[in-house]
XYZ file of C-alpha atoms in Angstrom:
678
model
C -15.537 -29.415 92.975
C -19.280 -27.786 91.486
C -20.964 -30.115 88.191
C -24.026 -27.595 86.781
C -26.111 -29.832 84.377
C -28.296 -27.322 82.117
C -30.713 -29.395 79.544
C -30.324 -27.861 76.005
C -33.884 -30.064 74.616
C -33.474 -32.307 72.235
C -31.222 -31.159 70.013
C -27.978 -31.209 71.964
C -26.846 -31.927 75.567
C -24.581 -29.495 77.533
C -22.305 -30.335 80.102
C -20.972 -27.709 82.236
C -17.666 -28.754 84.423
C -16.839 -25.688 87.374
C -13.597 -26.348 88.753
C -11.479 -24.471 91.480
C -7.727 -25.218 91.076
C -4.528 -22.935 92.589
C -5.288 -20.264 89.616
C -8.878 -20.687 90.195
C -9.389 -20.254 86.869
C -12.923 -22.050 85.075
C -13.593 -24.258 82.846
C -16.080 -25.581 80.380
C -16.730 -29.425 78.954
C -19.366 -29.072 76.454
C -21.139 -31.595 74.543
C -23.441 -30.569 71.187
C -25.341 -33.362 68.660
C -26.445 -31.986 65.957
C -27.539 -28.713 67.602
C -28.406 -25.417 66.382
C -25.673 -23.305 65.816
C -26.978 -20.367 67.283
C -27.349 -22.481 70.529
C -23.365 -22.287 70.661
C -23.471 -18.619 69.921
C -25.501 -17.760 72.846
C -22.699 -20.183 75.152
C -20.109 -18.541 74.119
C -22.131 -14.952 74.742
C -23.003 -16.541 78.104
C -19.779 -18.105 78.593
C -17.420 -14.464 77.821
C -19.826 -12.599 78.315
C -19.333 -10.380 74.700
C -21.834 -8.534 72.990
C -22.624 -10.837 70.374
C -23.916 -9.555 66.448
C -25.564 -12.499 63.761
C -25.556 -12.197 60.172
C -29.093 -13.441 59.466
C -27.305 -15.932 56.723
C -25.300 -17.545 60.160
C -27.495 -20.533 60.117
C -26.545 -24.584 59.894
C -26.677 -27.227 62.557
C -23.148 -28.380 64.374
C -21.570 -31.559 66.224
C -19.184 -30.457 68.834
C -17.451 -32.644 71.283
C -14.780 -32.114 73.395
C -13.047 -35.100 76.365
C -11.545 -32.265 78.519
C -12.526 -29.179 79.891
C -11.587 -25.714 78.205
C -10.622 -22.650 79.666
C -11.831 -19.323 78.057
C -9.531 -18.979 75.177
C -9.524 -22.452 74.366
C -12.918 -22.483 74.358
C -13.490 -19.605 71.670
C -10.468 -21.022 70.142
C -12.857 -23.851 69.168
C -15.844 -21.341 68.292
C -13.849 -19.969 65.865
C -13.485 -23.532 64.169
C -16.400 -24.545 64.090
C -18.061 -21.421 62.533
C -15.032 -21.619 59.628
C -15.764 -25.572 58.823
C -19.256 -23.916 58.604
C -18.118 -20.636 56.614
C -18.342 -18.657 58.757
C -16.295 -16.708 60.715
C -15.609 -13.753 64.196
C -14.666 -11.040 63.861
C -13.657 -8.715 66.585
C -14.331 -5.248 66.798
C -13.860 -3.358 69.754
C -15.184 -6.064 72.308
C -18.278 -6.808 70.017
C -18.113 -10.157 67.783
C -19.348 -9.404 64.870
C -20.768 -13.880 62.958
C -20.301 -13.236 59.620
C -20.243 -15.497 56.871
C -16.917 -15.907 55.553
C -16.622 -14.347 51.827
C -17.400 -11.281 53.113
C -14.196 -11.480 56.078
C -11.661 -9.931 54.385
C -14.198 -6.296 53.512
C -14.689 -5.871 57.034
C -13.211 -3.452 59.656
C -10.442 -6.675 60.904
C -7.118 -5.543 63.259
C -4.212 -4.768 61.001
C -1.365 -6.525 62.690
C 2.303 -6.522 62.496
C 4.832 -9.593 63.083
C 4.695 -9.484 66.483
C 0.800 -9.158 67.362
C 0.120 -12.483 69.342
C -3.810 -11.630 68.341
C -6.113 -14.480 66.999
C -9.351 -14.468 64.866
C -9.699 -13.082 61.424
C -6.439 -10.592 60.687
C -5.334 -8.180 57.986
C -0.892 -8.745 58.072
C 2.038 -7.241 56.142
C 4.895 -9.370 55.593
C 7.689 -7.300 54.674
C 9.880 -8.954 52.035
C 13.710 -8.475 52.743
C 15.310 -10.096 49.673
C 12.990 -11.055 46.987
C 10.638 -8.797 44.544
C 6.881 -9.469 46.361
C 5.450 -9.479 42.958
C 7.299 -12.440 42.219
C 7.018 -14.612 45.651
C 3.181 -13.973 45.421
C 1.839 -16.457 42.672
C 3.803 -19.304 44.661
C 1.711 -18.919 47.443
C -1.555 -17.385 45.971
C -2.687 -21.625 45.573
C -1.654 -22.039 49.639
C -4.623 -18.934 50.640
C -7.794 -20.021 51.049
C -10.279 -18.464 48.196
C -12.155 -16.203 50.870
C -8.724 -14.861 51.400
C -7.120 -11.774 50.424
C -3.975 -11.599 48.957
C -1.837 -9.180 47.018
C 1.529 -7.326 46.585
C 2.808 -3.984 47.124
C 5.227 -3.170 45.083
C 6.628 0.067 46.325
C 7.520 -1.201 50.017
C 8.202 -4.405 48.540
C 5.340 -5.875 51.180
C 2.732 -8.704 51.079
C -0.976 -8.425 52.598
C -2.812 -10.925 53.096
C -6.148 -10.931 55.529
C -6.667 -14.790 56.259
C -7.257 -16.278 59.890
C -4.465 -16.328 62.247
C -3.175 -19.414 62.126
C -3.317 -19.192 58.317
C -1.166 -16.001 58.124
C 1.464 -17.787 60.778
C 1.381 -20.616 57.699
C 1.790 -18.073 55.556
C 4.733 -15.702 56.855
C 6.294 -18.986 58.007
C 6.836 -19.946 54.043
C 7.740 -16.048 53.210
C 10.420 -16.225 55.732
C 12.189 -18.961 54.203
C 11.615 -18.114 50.904
C 13.231 -14.420 51.106
C 16.248 -16.205 52.929
C 17.283 -18.335 50.192
C 17.284 -15.749 47.051
C 20.474 -16.196 45.949
C 23.159 -12.991 44.792
C 23.209 -12.590 40.695
C 25.295 -10.354 38.360
C 23.332 -8.599 35.536
C 25.158 -5.788 33.054
C 23.520 -2.984 32.070
C 25.104 -0.888 28.671
C 24.618 2.774 29.129
C 24.431 5.051 26.164
C 24.916 7.881 27.739
C 26.265 8.319 31.286
C 29.983 7.481 31.715
C 30.134 4.003 33.614
C 32.779 5.516 36.530
C 31.144 8.566 37.309
C 27.210 7.107 37.586
C 28.958 3.981 39.578
C 29.839 7.045 41.851
C 26.379 8.148 42.092
C 25.069 5.278 43.234
C 26.929 3.722 45.616
C 26.829 7.234 47.256
C 22.725 6.667 47.318
C 23.424 2.984 48.825
C 25.625 4.891 51.593
C 23.582 7.668 51.500
C 20.330 5.765 53.614
C 21.500 2.402 55.168
C 18.715 2.075 58.016
C 16.161 2.121 55.435
C 14.102 -0.449 56.122
C 13.743 -1.854 52.087
C 17.584 -1.736 51.716
C 18.174 -5.807 51.486
C 20.651 -7.547 54.434
C 23.085 -8.686 51.629
C 25.747 -5.767 50.720
C 24.574 -4.783 47.172
C 27.841 -4.729 44.904
C 28.349 -1.778 42.051
C 31.293 -2.475 39.540
C 32.399 -0.461 36.333
C 33.360 -1.441 33.595
C 34.353 0.351 31.143
C 35.957 -0.772 27.961
C 32.488 -1.096 27.864
C 30.611 1.248 29.363
C 28.619 -0.487 31.494
C 27.642 -1.550 34.983
C 27.521 -4.674 36.891
C 25.347 -5.484 39.313
C 25.607 -7.810 41.847
C 22.484 -8.839 44.348
C 19.690 -9.928 45.095
C 16.917 -9.587 42.805
C 14.853 -6.303 44.573
C 17.677 -4.601 45.115
C 18.610 -5.192 41.423
C 15.242 -4.047 39.882
C 15.486 -0.817 42.255
C 19.205 -0.065 41.242
C 18.413 -0.981 37.246
C 15.842 1.815 37.231
C 17.258 4.305 38.668
C 20.092 3.868 35.909
C 17.543 3.676 33.778
C 16.637 7.648 34.737
C 19.778 8.047 34.625
C 21.407 7.412 31.685
C 20.016 10.291 29.589
C 21.396 12.577 27.247
C 23.581 15.656 28.203
C 21.529 18.919 28.482
C 22.512 21.159 25.769
C 23.982 23.926 27.052
C 24.716 28.144 25.940
C 22.657 29.273 22.784
C 22.807 26.270 20.001
C 20.842 23.219 19.640
C 20.979 20.577 17.114
C 17.321 19.199 16.690
C 16.696 15.795 14.834
C 13.698 15.363 12.673
C 11.902 12.374 12.485
C 9.882 13.336 9.745
C 9.630 16.917 8.174
C 12.642 17.848 5.473
C 15.062 19.517 7.208
C 16.207 22.621 4.422
C 11.977 22.931 3.637
C 11.576 23.742 7.765
C 15.062 26.082 7.840
C 13.463 28.018 5.210
C 10.133 28.702 6.825
C 11.617 29.169 10.194
C 14.225 32.162 8.729
C 10.728 33.466 6.823
C 9.588 33.570 9.706
C 12.050 35.261 12.365
C 12.937 37.297 9.663
C 9.325 38.771 10.109
C 9.818 38.903 13.428
C 12.697 40.600 14.214
C 11.308 43.822 11.860
C 8.233 44.098 14.743
C 9.277 45.457 17.833
C 7.639 45.077 21.077
C 3.111 45.571 20.867
C 3.806 44.341 17.549
C 4.316 47.264 16.057
C 6.522 47.570 12.770
C 10.590 48.985 13.482
C 13.019 49.951 11.200
C 15.562 47.233 12.702
C 15.494 44.071 10.204
C 19.091 42.015 11.811
C 17.720 38.454 12.214
C 18.169 37.587 16.274
C 18.794 33.824 15.932
C 20.027 31.779 12.726
C 18.680 28.692 11.718
C 20.670 26.422 9.362
C 19.979 22.966 7.670
C 22.115 19.852 7.970
C 20.609 17.654 5.268
C 23.026 14.407 5.898
C 21.576 14.087 9.270
C 18.299 15.683 8.724
C 19.045 17.828 11.173
C 18.300 21.669 12.804
C 21.316 24.555 13.750
C 19.318 26.596 15.812
C 21.262 30.032 17.352
C 19.177 32.350 19.248
C 18.866 33.301 22.947
C 16.310 32.687 26.196
C 12.849 33.092 25.274
C 13.348 32.896 21.005
C 14.927 29.624 21.437
C 12.012 28.345 23.706
C 10.425 29.695 20.822
C 11.384 28.584 17.804
C 11.793 24.577 19.680
C 8.305 25.323 20.042
C 7.612 25.735 16.537
C 10.264 23.122 15.223
C 8.206 20.148 17.182
C 5.211 21.564 16.165
C 5.976 21.274 12.170
C 7.548 17.403 12.878
C 4.832 15.479 12.535
C 3.523 12.544 11.006
C 1.978 13.608 8.166
C -0.422 11.036 6.996
C -1.019 9.914 3.307
C -3.639 9.840 0.616
C -3.957 6.484 -1.798
C -6.152 8.071 -4.566
C -7.633 4.882 -6.900
C -9.130 6.542 -10.137
C -11.839 3.955 -11.912
C -12.069 4.734 -15.953
C -14.377 2.668 -17.630
C -15.762 3.071 -21.068
C -18.538 0.840 -22.844
C -19.270 1.753 -26.104
C -21.784 0.099 -29.288
C -20.686 0.727 -32.971
C -23.220 -0.223 -35.640
C -23.567 0.889 -39.296
C -25.231 -0.494 -43.001
C -24.630 0.664 -46.369
C -26.649 -0.536 -49.286
C -26.475 0.863 -52.784
C -26.525 0.085 -56.964
C -23.396 1.942 -58.824
C -23.692 1.676 -62.594
C -22.274 3.528 -65.758
C -22.973 2.737 -69.541
C -21.492 4.217 -72.686
C -22.144 3.865 -76.035
C -19.545 5.346 -78.792
C -21.850 4.923 -81.769
C -24.065 8.050 -80.521
C -21.753 9.805 -78.221
C -23.763 8.688 -75.229
C -22.646 7.788 -71.894
C -23.946 8.098 -68.399
C -23.218 7.046 -65.088
C -25.038 6.580 -61.374
C -22.199 6.632 -58.687
C -21.197 7.340 -55.142
C -18.189 9.412 -55.480
C -16.186 7.136 -53.916
C -13.593 6.326 -57.048
C -15.111 2.456 -56.308
C -16.959 2.665 -59.834
C -13.885 3.718 -60.997
C -11.498 1.229 -59.913
C -13.627 -2.195 -60.615
C -14.504 -0.711 -64.070
C -10.900 -0.073 -64.762
C -10.406 -3.861 -64.326
C -14.003 -5.687 -65.375
C -14.087 -3.872 -68.658
C -10.758 -4.637 -70.083
C -10.541 -7.375 -72.664
C -10.986 -10.590 -70.511
C -8.151 -11.958 -73.010
C -5.883 -9.427 -70.520
C -3.790 -10.916 -68.190
C -3.908 -8.075 -66.389
C -7.689 -7.524 -65.875
C -8.106 -9.391 -63.031
C -5.474 -8.392 -61.025
C -6.673 -4.832 -61.157
C -10.388 -6.267 -60.342
C -9.215 -8.107 -57.298
C -7.072 -4.959 -56.154
C -10.299 -2.786 -56.426
C -12.857 -4.934 -55.165
C -10.405 -5.561 -52.376
C -10.211 -1.763 -51.604
C -14.570 -2.228 -50.862
C -15.810 -3.724 -47.729
C -18.706 -5.626 -47.646
C -20.302 -7.974 -50.175
C -19.770 -6.601 -53.691
C -21.944 -8.235 -56.894
C -21.949 -6.721 -60.341
C -22.384 -7.635 -64.185
C -20.943 -6.070 -67.110
C -21.559 -6.140 -70.756
C -19.245 -4.539 -73.919
C -19.939 -4.598 -77.208
C -17.967 -3.143 -80.181
C -20.053 -0.211 -79.367
C -21.645 -0.075 -75.999
C -19.986 -0.541 -72.389
C -22.045 -1.106 -69.415
C -21.884 -2.009 -66.023
C -23.628 -2.013 -62.720
C -22.284 -3.470 -59.311
C -24.805 -3.137 -56.370
C -22.556 -2.923 -52.083
C -23.826 -3.914 -48.887
C -22.498 -4.055 -45.293
C -23.232 -3.798 -42.199
C -20.943 -3.363 -39.322
C -21.626 -3.895 -35.642
C -19.205 -3.266 -32.997
C -18.597 -3.523 -29.111
C -16.019 -2.816 -26.986
C -15.758 -2.444 -22.606
C -12.209 -0.106 -21.609
C -11.904 -0.074 -17.746
C -8.349 1.171 -16.555
C -8.073 1.898 -12.608
C -4.706 3.555 -11.862
C -4.256 4.574 -8.237
C -1.689 6.392 -6.608
C -0.087 6.658 -3.357
C 1.532 10.712 -2.405
C 1.729 12.790 1.363
C -0.592 15.426 2.143
C -0.406 18.759 0.288
C 2.362 16.873 -2.288
C 1.898 17.141 -5.600
C 2.140 13.359 -7.169
C 1.528 12.494 -11.265
C 1.444 8.765 -13.291
C 1.493 8.209 -16.700
C 0.997 5.391 -18.432
C 0.848 5.291 -22.773
C 3.263 5.966 -25.079
C 5.472 8.546 -26.262
C 4.777 9.695 -29.877
C 6.357 12.398 -32.694
C 4.516 15.808 -33.946
C 5.489 17.770 -36.190
C 5.269 21.136 -35.676
C 7.573 22.490 -38.043
C 9.409 21.873 -41.893
C 11.848 24.089 -43.696
C 14.155 23.174 -47.262
C 17.160 25.003 -46.844
C 19.242 25.521 -49.547
C 22.791 23.884 -49.646
C 24.885 24.653 -52.979
C 24.231 21.372 -54.077
C 20.285 20.293 -53.584
C 18.096 20.561 -50.605
C 18.202 19.915 -47.056
C 14.942 19.158 -45.717
C 14.503 19.846 -41.727
C 11.365 19.262 -39.411
C 10.907 20.475 -36.015
C 9.463 17.390 -33.517
C 8.103 17.695 -30.162
C 7.115 14.557 -28.458
C 3.485 14.627 -26.773
C 2.424 11.504 -24.443
C -0.725 9.580 -25.159
C -2.025 7.423 -22.143
C -3.699 7.538 -19.111
C -2.639 10.367 -16.949
C -3.346 11.071 -13.471
C -2.112 14.402 -11.158
C -3.540 14.441 -7.994
C -2.301 16.698 -4.790
C -4.508 15.963 -1.837
C -5.370 17.847 1.386
C -6.615 16.072 4.357
C -9.144 18.716 6.389
C -10.731 17.941 9.644
C -12.779 15.407 10.037
C -11.056 12.960 7.603
C -12.323 15.236 4.817
C -10.098 15.464 1.678
C -9.566 18.043 -0.695
C -8.360 16.522 -3.990
C -7.315 19.335 -7.037
C -7.037 16.452 -10.593
C -6.348 16.341 -13.369
C -7.357 12.792 -15.254
C -6.476 13.145 -19.036
C -7.227 9.027 -21.352
C -6.252 10.215 -25.088
C -5.360 7.874 -28.066
C -4.112 7.532 -30.830
C -6.455 7.643 -33.499
C -4.676 7.472 -36.529
C -2.598 9.093 -38.959
C -2.076 11.537 -41.790
C 0.499 13.942 -42.822
C 0.157 16.381 -40.985
C 0.633 14.143 -38.083
C -0.673 11.688 -35.130
C -5.192 12.691 -34.864
C -5.639 11.421 -30.886
C -8.527 10.862 -28.753
C -8.464 12.978 -25.782
C -11.294 12.614 -22.756
C -9.785 15.306 -19.686
C -10.621 16.359 -16.666
C -8.875 18.993 -14.164
C -11.198 19.635 -10.547
C -11.456 20.250 -7.573
C -13.062 18.155 -5.246
C -14.363 17.957 -1.478
C -14.505 14.000 -0.583
C -14.669 11.831 2.604
C -12.050 8.683 3.518
C -13.245 5.821 1.338
C -16.107 7.224 0.299
C -15.954 7.093 -4.134
C -17.364 9.926 -6.427
C -17.729 10.492 -9.685
C -15.652 13.143 -11.375
C -17.366 13.340 -14.207
C -18.694 11.272 -18.110
C -19.948 11.361 -21.146
C -22.937 9.778 -22.443
C -22.945 10.002 -26.228
C -25.986 8.592 -28.641
C -24.732 9.454 -31.755
C -27.582 8.080 -35.092
C -26.163 9.148 -38.636
C -29.016 8.406 -41.885
C -27.711 9.523 -44.880
C -29.328 8.741 -48.396
C -27.713 9.965 -52.200
C -30.572 10.073 -55.098
C -31.029 10.689 -58.653
C -33.891 13.387 -58.770
C -37.089 11.692 -59.451
C -36.056 8.649 -60.263
C -34.673 7.643 -57.219
C -37.907 7.882 -55.538
C -39.835 5.370 -57.568
C -40.861 2.623 -56.117
C -38.719 -0.912 -56.450
C -37.425 0.902 -59.837
C -35.465 3.964 -57.401
C -33.654 1.320 -55.745
C -31.035 1.232 -58.808
C -30.393 5.175 -58.160
C -30.376 5.297 -54.496
C -27.476 4.396 -52.336
C -28.713 4.025 -48.025
C -26.292 4.651 -45.638
C -26.895 4.510 -42.195
C -24.773 4.175 -38.317
C -25.451 4.226 -34.875
C -23.165 4.549 -32.035
C -23.685 4.765 -28.593
C -21.043 5.900 -26.033
C -20.459 5.805 -21.853
C -18.013 6.993 -20.311
C -17.157 7.570 -16.463
C -14.919 8.358 -14.263
C -14.922 7.461 -10.424
C -12.520 8.677 -8.296
C -11.917 6.960 -4.134
C -9.340 9.036 -1.067
C -8.473 6.887 1.659
C -6.227 8.101 4.294
C -2.957 6.649 5.352
C -2.438 7.330 8.955
C 0.144 4.157 9.830
C 2.028 1.864 9.324
C -0.787 -1.195 9.403
C -2.971 1.072 7.183
C -0.074 1.210 4.610
C 1.029 -2.447 4.772
C -2.628 -3.554 4.309
C -3.301 -1.258 0.486
C -0.394 -2.819 -0.376
C -0.516 -6.218 0.635
C -3.543 -6.822 -0.923
C -2.672 -5.268 -4.086
C 0.448 -7.452 -4.186
C -1.303 -10.853 -3.318
C -3.151 -9.474 -6.562
C -0.760 -9.643 -9.209
C 0.730 -12.569 -7.442
C -2.358 -14.779 -8.015
C -2.615 -13.016 -11.491
C 1.329 -14.422 -12.591
C 0.085 -18.006 -10.676
C -2.476 -18.510 -13.112
C -0.779 -17.450 -15.970
C 1.751 -20.260 -14.845
C -0.872 -22.920 -14.517
C -2.276 -22.097 -17.897
C 1.126 -23.189 -19.922
C 1.773 -24.424 -23.107
C -1.295 -26.580 -24.006
C -2.465 -26.131 -20.305
C 0.666 -27.456 -19.209
C 2.473 -25.527 -16.243
C 5.448 -23.481 -17.460
C 7.699 -22.696 -14.733
C 9.236 -19.943 -17.046
C 6.846 -17.396 -16.469
C 7.749 -15.279 -13.213
C 6.459 -14.981 -10.100
C 6.968 -12.692 -6.836
C 7.943 -13.901 -4.303
C 5.217 -14.811 -1.201
C 3.954 -11.682 1.159
C 6.203 -12.914 3.762
C 9.825 -12.871 2.914
C 8.487 -8.377 2.310
C 6.969 -9.369 6.007
C 3.146 -8.286 4.262
C 0.235 -9.627 5.344
C -2.913 -9.471 4.013
C -5.733 -8.072 6.155
C -8.908 -9.215 6.767
C -11.731 -8.563 4.470
C -15.719 -9.406 3.995
C -17.177 -9.404 -0.090
C -20.003 -6.890 0.372
C -21.500 -5.928 -3.292
C -20.067 -2.903 -3.321
C -18.099 -0.663 -5.949
C -15.034 -0.967 -5.725
C -11.825 0.216 -6.785
C -9.495 -2.288 -7.054
C -8.090 -4.330 -9.415
C -8.593 -7.450 -6.874
C -12.443 -6.809 -8.060
C -11.802 -8.749 -11.165
C -11.951 -12.112 -11.070
C -13.036 -13.407 -14.249
C -11.941 -15.575 -16.885
C -10.453 -14.727 -20.576
C -13.394 -15.145 -21.591
C -16.131 -13.371 -19.375
C -17.674 -10.088 -20.023
C -18.203 -8.124 -16.152
C -18.955 -4.394 -16.339
C -17.274 -2.002 -14.677
C -20.631 -1.321 -11.737
C -21.690 -5.218 -11.587
C -17.927 -5.978 -10.241
C -17.622 -6.896 -6.174
C -14.079 -5.910 -4.892
C -13.000 -6.813 -1.071
C -13.437 -4.670 1.419
C -10.746 -4.576 4.474
C -12.682 -4.933 7.727
C -11.879 -2.311 10.681
């Protein structure tokens, strides 16, 4: 035996033992004590004669001690183990050893091997499963693989791909083989909607026999049974088998394709009768056109379309290209149409003020035959005189005077004097009036695109349009003709949704009320707007309004005498009135394209009304809760969910804005409202 000792400096000592045995095999005994890892790499390169490429990140100190001699293969295995313990790896590519960090090994060009390979080092291995689906077994083995390794499932071939050291791959492969053999057959029942169970089982069994040598087929036989009574297929087999057959059944269990020239089309959104009328007109026009679009005399229809209103379906009879063209038109017409929520706000704020001050008098001298008066010509002076100038002992004089004074608004002061020859009476009337009104109405209306909708809240009053008197022989019989009219809030709107979420609206907005009733009928106030506007989705626009400031001043006086300072007040009556009216009508149109938006708009208004009912219930008699007040059920009863909202200082058209108490006065422009957060 020839022994050679090579000094490695203070970093470590290497003892090389060269022995010649019967097989002439060379061995080495190594001993590294706190040596640089680069010295170990250089030593392995010298021993194996391999070219080694070292990554600049490969650094550190190692400690390796071997108690027995190692041959070349064992030395390389020990070398790989030492590098892995220091987070490095050896990747062999075309007899060149690459020393790289362990985390970069899986993305390097490592060899791809199969189950029969005996290669060592860092490898990529494909493990084929026979019974269990690869995606299902993957979560169970992933925790057993180091973080720097790669592990994934490939469903089409039901295989697992793993990149790791050969030792770890062998361990994972052994575990997968044990799990793959432990799978037990399970029976599933697949109910069919369109296909016949017996026919479908026959097709599937023929498919299984057609390729018995397919490597992806499981080892355990698959059992398919048809249940004719329930039109179902019973599948017994391993998980992978059942998943594959279920996928085939889903693709085969479809309605049979219609043949011939008759098609039955079930509509989802459109109305069958309306679509049938439209298609009939289209076919009538096409039948008049010959090749090239020229007018011809043949008006015979080439196809027919009938509507079945009970099932909302179309029965189309046509041939060839005509049938395909009609089916394409139906598909374009049968689409979900947008809905439009129209919310209007009618705000009217008015102030009224008036003043009335006047002096009225009268006298009569029966001896001289003279009389005179200063009156406002409203019969109030005569009515008071009828009671005041009577004999005080008359019991009816006080009643007459009280009735006359009750018909005059304001303060009335008077003086009366009478003797045998002269009667005199003077009264002073004073009145100051002031009134305010704040009217807020918020009608809302939901309608389909291009559908007219109307909303009316008010009264239906009779209007006298004519009267006649008929002589019946025994007397006269009056006859009147009455026409009824709606009075209140009316909203009629026809929306048209355009490109870019803009909405064209044809609007008729009317607000009417009863002012007074006369002998000829009712006198009504009316505010009406009829217009066409273009608005964006969710935009608040003003339809129109009225800002009116009116002032009236009146004076009645006796000529010349009424202008005398101080004394002229006895010969003058003054009236002043002032009114201010602010009327504005706003509108907001919101597009409703899906069920979520509709549910959100409904839930918001639903919750507001329910909150008002709960407040009435809490404000019962003497502030005791009144359980007799009806309250709508909670929104969860109708599966409504209130959308997330944020409060902003934006004027919105929604009842939820009015959270003020009964004593609060809220101007329309100052209300806050919840805004849906998308």
